[in-house]
PDB file of C-alpha atoms in Angstrom:
ATOM      1  CA  MET A   1     215.643 -38.171 235.289  1.00  0.00           C
ATOM      2  CA  ARG A   2     214.471 -34.698 234.234  1.00  0.00           C
ATOM      3  CA  ILE A   3     212.271 -32.680 236.528  1.00  0.00           C
ATOM      4  CA  ALA A   4     209.954 -30.291 234.776  1.00  0.00           C
ATOM      5  CA  VAL A   5     209.705 -26.915 236.434  1.00  0.00           C
ATOM      6  CA  MET A   6     206.590 -24.913 235.763  1.00  0.00           C
ATOM      7  CA  ILE A   7     207.014 -21.181 236.012  1.00  0.00           C
ATOM      8  CA  ASP A   8     203.899 -19.480 237.301  1.00  0.00           C
ATOM      9  CA  LYS A   9     203.661 -16.210 235.433  1.00  0.00           C
ATOM     10  CA  ARG A  10     201.438 -13.614 236.994  1.00  0.00           C
ATOM     11  CA  HIS A  11     198.410 -12.829 234.861  1.00  0.00           C
ATOM     12  CA  ILE A  12     197.992  -9.240 233.736  1.00  0.00           C
ATOM     13  CA  LEU A  13     194.835  -8.079 232.025  1.00  0.00           C
ATOM     14  CA  VAL A  14     195.547  -5.367 229.449  1.00  0.00           C
ATOM     15  CA  VAL A  15     192.380  -3.401 228.667  1.00  0.00           C
ATOM     16  CA  GLU A  16     193.286  -1.310 225.625  1.00  0.00           C
ATOM     17  CA  ASP A  17     191.298  -0.694 222.440  1.00  0.00           C
ATOM     18  CA  ASP A  18     194.243   0.367 220.253  1.00  0.00           C
ATOM     19  CA  PRO A  19     195.656  -2.864 218.747  1.00  0.00           C
ATOM     20  CA  LEU A  20     199.130  -1.403 218.219  1.00  0.00           C
ATOM     21  CA  VAL A  21     199.405  -0.163 221.802  1.00  0.00           C
ATOM     22  CA  SER A  22     198.065  -3.426 223.238  1.00  0.00           C
ATOM     23  CA  GLU A  23     200.460  -5.517 221.110  1.00  0.00           C
ATOM     24  CA  VAL A  24     203.454  -3.464 222.262  1.00  0.00           C
ATOM     25  CA  ILE A  25     202.385  -3.715 225.908  1.00  0.00           C
ATOM     26  CA  ALA A  26     201.788  -7.475 225.658  1.00  0.00           C
ATOM     27  CA  ALA A  27     205.172  -8.018 224.004  1.00  0.00           C
ATOM     28  CA  ALA A  28     206.913  -5.969 226.723  1.00  0.00           C
ATOM     29  CA  LEU A  29     205.224  -8.001 229.469  1.00  0.00           C
ATOM     30  CA  ASP A  30     205.719 -11.387 227.802  1.00  0.00           C
ATOM     31  CA  ASP A  31     209.044 -12.385 229.382  1.00  0.00           C
ATOM     32  CA  ASP A  32     207.855 -12.095 232.973  1.00  0.00           C
ATOM     33  CA  TYR A  33     204.059 -12.113 232.847  1.00  0.00           C
ATOM     34  CA  HIS A  34     201.148 -13.718 231.059  1.00  0.00           C
ATOM     35  CA  ALA A  35     199.293 -10.875 229.320  1.00  0.00           C
ATOM     36  CA  ILE A  36     195.640 -11.209 228.380  1.00  0.00           C
ATOM     37  CA  VAL A  37     194.563  -8.435 226.016  1.00  0.00           C
ATOM     38  CA  VAL A  38     190.966  -7.235 225.646  1.00  0.00           C
ATOM     39  CA  GLY A  39     189.507  -4.171 223.983  1.00  0.00           C
ATOM     40  CA  SER A  40     186.397  -3.477 226.051  1.00  0.00           C
ATOM     41  CA  ALA A  41     185.150  -3.124 229.598  1.00  0.00           C
ATOM     42  CA  THR A  42     182.684  -5.983 229.019  1.00  0.00           C
ATOM     43  CA  GLU A  43     185.486  -8.384 228.081  1.00  0.00           C
ATOM     44  CA  ALA A  44     187.569  -7.164 231.020  1.00  0.00           C
ATOM     45  CA  LEU A  45     184.725  -7.831 233.484  1.00  0.00           C
ATOM     46  CA  ALA A  46     184.380 -11.376 232.165  1.00  0.00           C
ATOM     47  CA  HIS A  47     188.099 -12.090 232.653  1.00  0.00           C
ATOM     48  CA  LEU A  48     188.103 -10.584 236.150  1.00  0.00           C
ATOM     49  CA  ARG A  49     185.135 -12.753 237.125  1.00  0.00           C
ATOM     50  CA  ASP A  50     186.888 -15.851 235.765  1.00  0.00           C
ATOM     51  CA  GLY A  51     189.649 -15.221 238.315  1.00  0.00           C
ATOM     52  CA  GLY A  52     193.415 -15.454 238.284  1.00  0.00           C
ATOM     53  CA  ILE A  53     194.115 -11.843 237.294  1.00  0.00           C
ATOM     54  CA  ARG A  54     196.752 -10.179 239.495  1.00  0.00           C
ATOM     55  CA  LEU A  55     196.843  -6.804 237.767  1.00  0.00           C
ATOM     56  CA  MET A  56     194.727  -4.852 235.291  1.00  0.00           C
ATOM     57  CA  LEU A  57     196.250  -2.199 233.037  1.00  0.00           C
ATOM     58  CA  LEU A  58     193.222  -0.082 232.168  1.00  0.00           C
ATOM     59  CA  ASP A  59     192.928   2.434 229.342  1.00  0.00           C
ATOM     60  CA  CYS A  60     190.621   5.149 230.673  1.00  0.00           C
ATOM     61  CA  THR A  61     189.202   6.088 227.263  1.00  0.00           C
ATOM     62  CA  LEU A  62     187.636   2.932 225.863  1.00  0.00           C
ATOM     63  CA  PRO A  63     185.006   3.152 223.135  1.00  0.00           C
ATOM     64  CA  GLY A  64     181.670   2.731 224.837  1.00  0.00           C
ATOM     65  CA  GLY A  65     183.192   4.050 228.067  1.00  0.00           C
ATOM     66  CA  LEU A  66     184.141   2.273 231.239  1.00  0.00           C
ATOM     67  CA  ASP A  67     181.640   0.110 233.032  1.00  0.00           C
ATOM     68  CA  ASP A  68     181.021   1.531 236.525  1.00  0.00           C
ATOM     69  CA  ASN A  69     181.538  -1.996 237.900  1.00  0.00           C
ATOM     70  CA  LEU A  70     184.958  -2.580 236.338  1.00  0.00           C
ATOM     71  CA  ILE A  71     187.286  -1.079 238.960  1.00  0.00           C
ATOM     72  CA  PRO A  72     185.133  -2.245 241.908  1.00  0.00           C
ATOM     73  CA  GLU A  73     185.165  -5.770 240.431  1.00  0.00           C
ATOM     74  CA  ALA A  74     188.966  -5.670 240.202  1.00  0.00           C
ATOM     75  CA  ASP A  75     189.070  -4.613 243.859  1.00  0.00           C
ATOM     76  CA  ARG A  76     186.625  -7.372 244.806  1.00  0.00           C
ATOM     77  CA  VAL A  77     188.725 -10.111 243.199  1.00  0.00           C
ATOM     78  CA  GLY A  78     191.999  -8.687 244.554  1.00  0.00           C
ATOM     79  CA  ALA A  79     193.447  -7.485 241.240  1.00  0.00           C
ATOM     80  CA  SER A  80     195.533  -4.336 241.383  1.00  0.00           C
ATOM     81  CA  VAL A  81     194.725  -1.608 238.843  1.00  0.00           C
ATOM     82  CA  ILE A  82     197.054   0.683 236.916  1.00  0.00           C
ATOM     83  CA  LEU A  83     195.235   3.388 234.962  1.00  0.00           C
ATOM     84  CA  MET A  84     196.470   4.565 231.555  1.00  0.00           C
ATOM     85  CA  SER A  85     195.408   7.838 229.927  1.00  0.00           C
ATOM     86  CA  GLY A  86     196.700  10.772 227.966  1.00  0.00           C
ATOM     87  CA  ASP A  87     194.720  13.084 230.252  1.00  0.00           C
ATOM     88  CA  ARG A  88     195.698  13.108 233.941  1.00  0.00           C
ATOM     89  CA  SER A  89     192.476  14.924 234.905  1.00  0.00           C
ATOM     90  CA  ARG A  90     190.448  12.024 233.468  1.00  0.00           C
ATOM     91  CA  ILE A  91     192.225   9.655 235.842  1.00  0.00           C
ATOM     92  CA  ASP A  92     191.474  11.904 238.825  1.00  0.00           C
ATOM     93  CA  LYS A  93     187.762  12.034 237.932  1.00  0.00           C
ATOM     94  CA  LEU A  94     187.516   8.278 237.430  1.00  0.00           C
ATOM     95  CA  VAL A  95     188.505   7.010 240.848  1.00  0.00           C
ATOM     96  CA  ASP A  96     187.561   7.699 244.435  1.00  0.00           C
ATOM     97  CA  ARG A  97     191.033   7.043 245.809  1.00  0.00           C
ATOM     98  CA  PRO A  98     194.607   7.333 244.523  1.00  0.00           C
ATOM     99  CA  ARG A  99     195.549   4.668 242.001  1.00  0.00           C
ATOM    100  CA  PRO A 100     198.815   4.059 240.210  1.00  0.00           C
ATOM    101  CA  PHE A 101     198.794   5.418 236.674  1.00  0.00           C
ATOM    102  CA  VAL A 102     200.877   5.990 233.581  1.00  0.00           C
ATOM    103  CA  VAL A 103     200.278   8.979 231.346  1.00  0.00           C
ATOM    104  CA  LYS A 104     200.243   8.309 227.608  1.00  0.00           C
ATOM    105  CA  PRO A 105     202.475   8.422 225.762  1.00  0.00           C
ATOM    106  CA  PHE A 106     204.638   6.434 228.147  1.00  0.00           C
ATOM    107  CA  THR A 107     207.900   4.572 227.745  1.00  0.00           C
ATOM    108  CA  LEU A 108     207.917   0.818 228.137  1.00  0.00           C
ATOM    109  CA  ILE A 109     210.499   1.184 230.891  1.00  0.00           C
ATOM    110  CA  SER A 110     208.179   3.448 232.904  1.00  0.00           C
ATOM    111  CA  LEU A 111     205.264   1.059 232.343  1.00  0.00           C
ATOM    112  CA  LEU A 112     207.269  -2.001 233.404  1.00  0.00           C
ATOM    113  CA  THR A 113     208.655  -0.154 236.428  1.00  0.00           C
ATOM    114  CA  THR A 114     205.122   0.781 237.515  1.00  0.00           C
ATOM    115  CA  VAL A 115     203.924  -2.816 237.002  1.00  0.00           C
ATOM    116  CA  GLU A 116     206.811  -4.182 239.075  1.00  0.00           C
ATOM    117  CA  GLN A 117     206.233  -1.635 241.854  1.00  0.00           C
ATOM    118  CA  VAL A 118     202.518  -2.365 242.070  1.00  0.00           C
ATOM    119  CA  LEU A 119     202.996  -6.128 242.072  1.00  0.00           C
ATOM    120  CA  SER A 120     205.758  -5.953 244.692  1.00  0.00           C
ATOM    121  CA  GLN A 121     203.534  -3.785 246.921  1.00  0.00           C
ATOM    122  CA  ASP A 122     200.757  -6.320 246.391  1.00  0.00           C
ATOM    123  CA  ILE A 123     203.044  -9.141 247.541  1.00  0.00           C
ATOM    124  CA  SER A 124     204.185  -7.098 250.569  1.00  0.00           C
ATOM    125  CA  SER A 125     200.629  -6.303 251.645  1.00  0.00           C
ATOM    126  CA  ARG A 126     199.562  -9.954 251.234  1.00  0.00           C
ATOM    127  CA  SER A 127     202.507 -11.068 253.384  1.00  0.00           C
ATOM    128  CA  ALA A 128     201.656  -8.505 256.064  1.00  0.00           C
ATOM    129  CA  ARG A 129     198.069  -9.810 256.265  1.00  0.00           C
ATOM    130  CA  SER A 130     199.223 -13.426 256.703  1.00  0.00           C
TER     131      SER A 130
END
């Protein structure tokens, strides 16, 4: 008798308008995570509201800008946020509290390390609240 084991991959929402960058990020995450790629704040809000997102990788320079509700919605649904930008000052102006970030251009190793750190902190804080 074979027992099927289902691996629950954590869902990461990649909000990036550059198709090449988003494809590379999704491919790098694929072994350990389920990446959902969108190119706009509107699409990102819809996925956050659908639930199940553990982490959002957010490009800070989307065409059409960032919806003012995007980061608060991620906080509301319990999704961690990692900001991505080529301009560190843009990140500082965008948020009201410190958030993890990666500065473009970044290496995949630094991105994956940041993702792992944020998700492990998320697990630790959830355990502490239980």
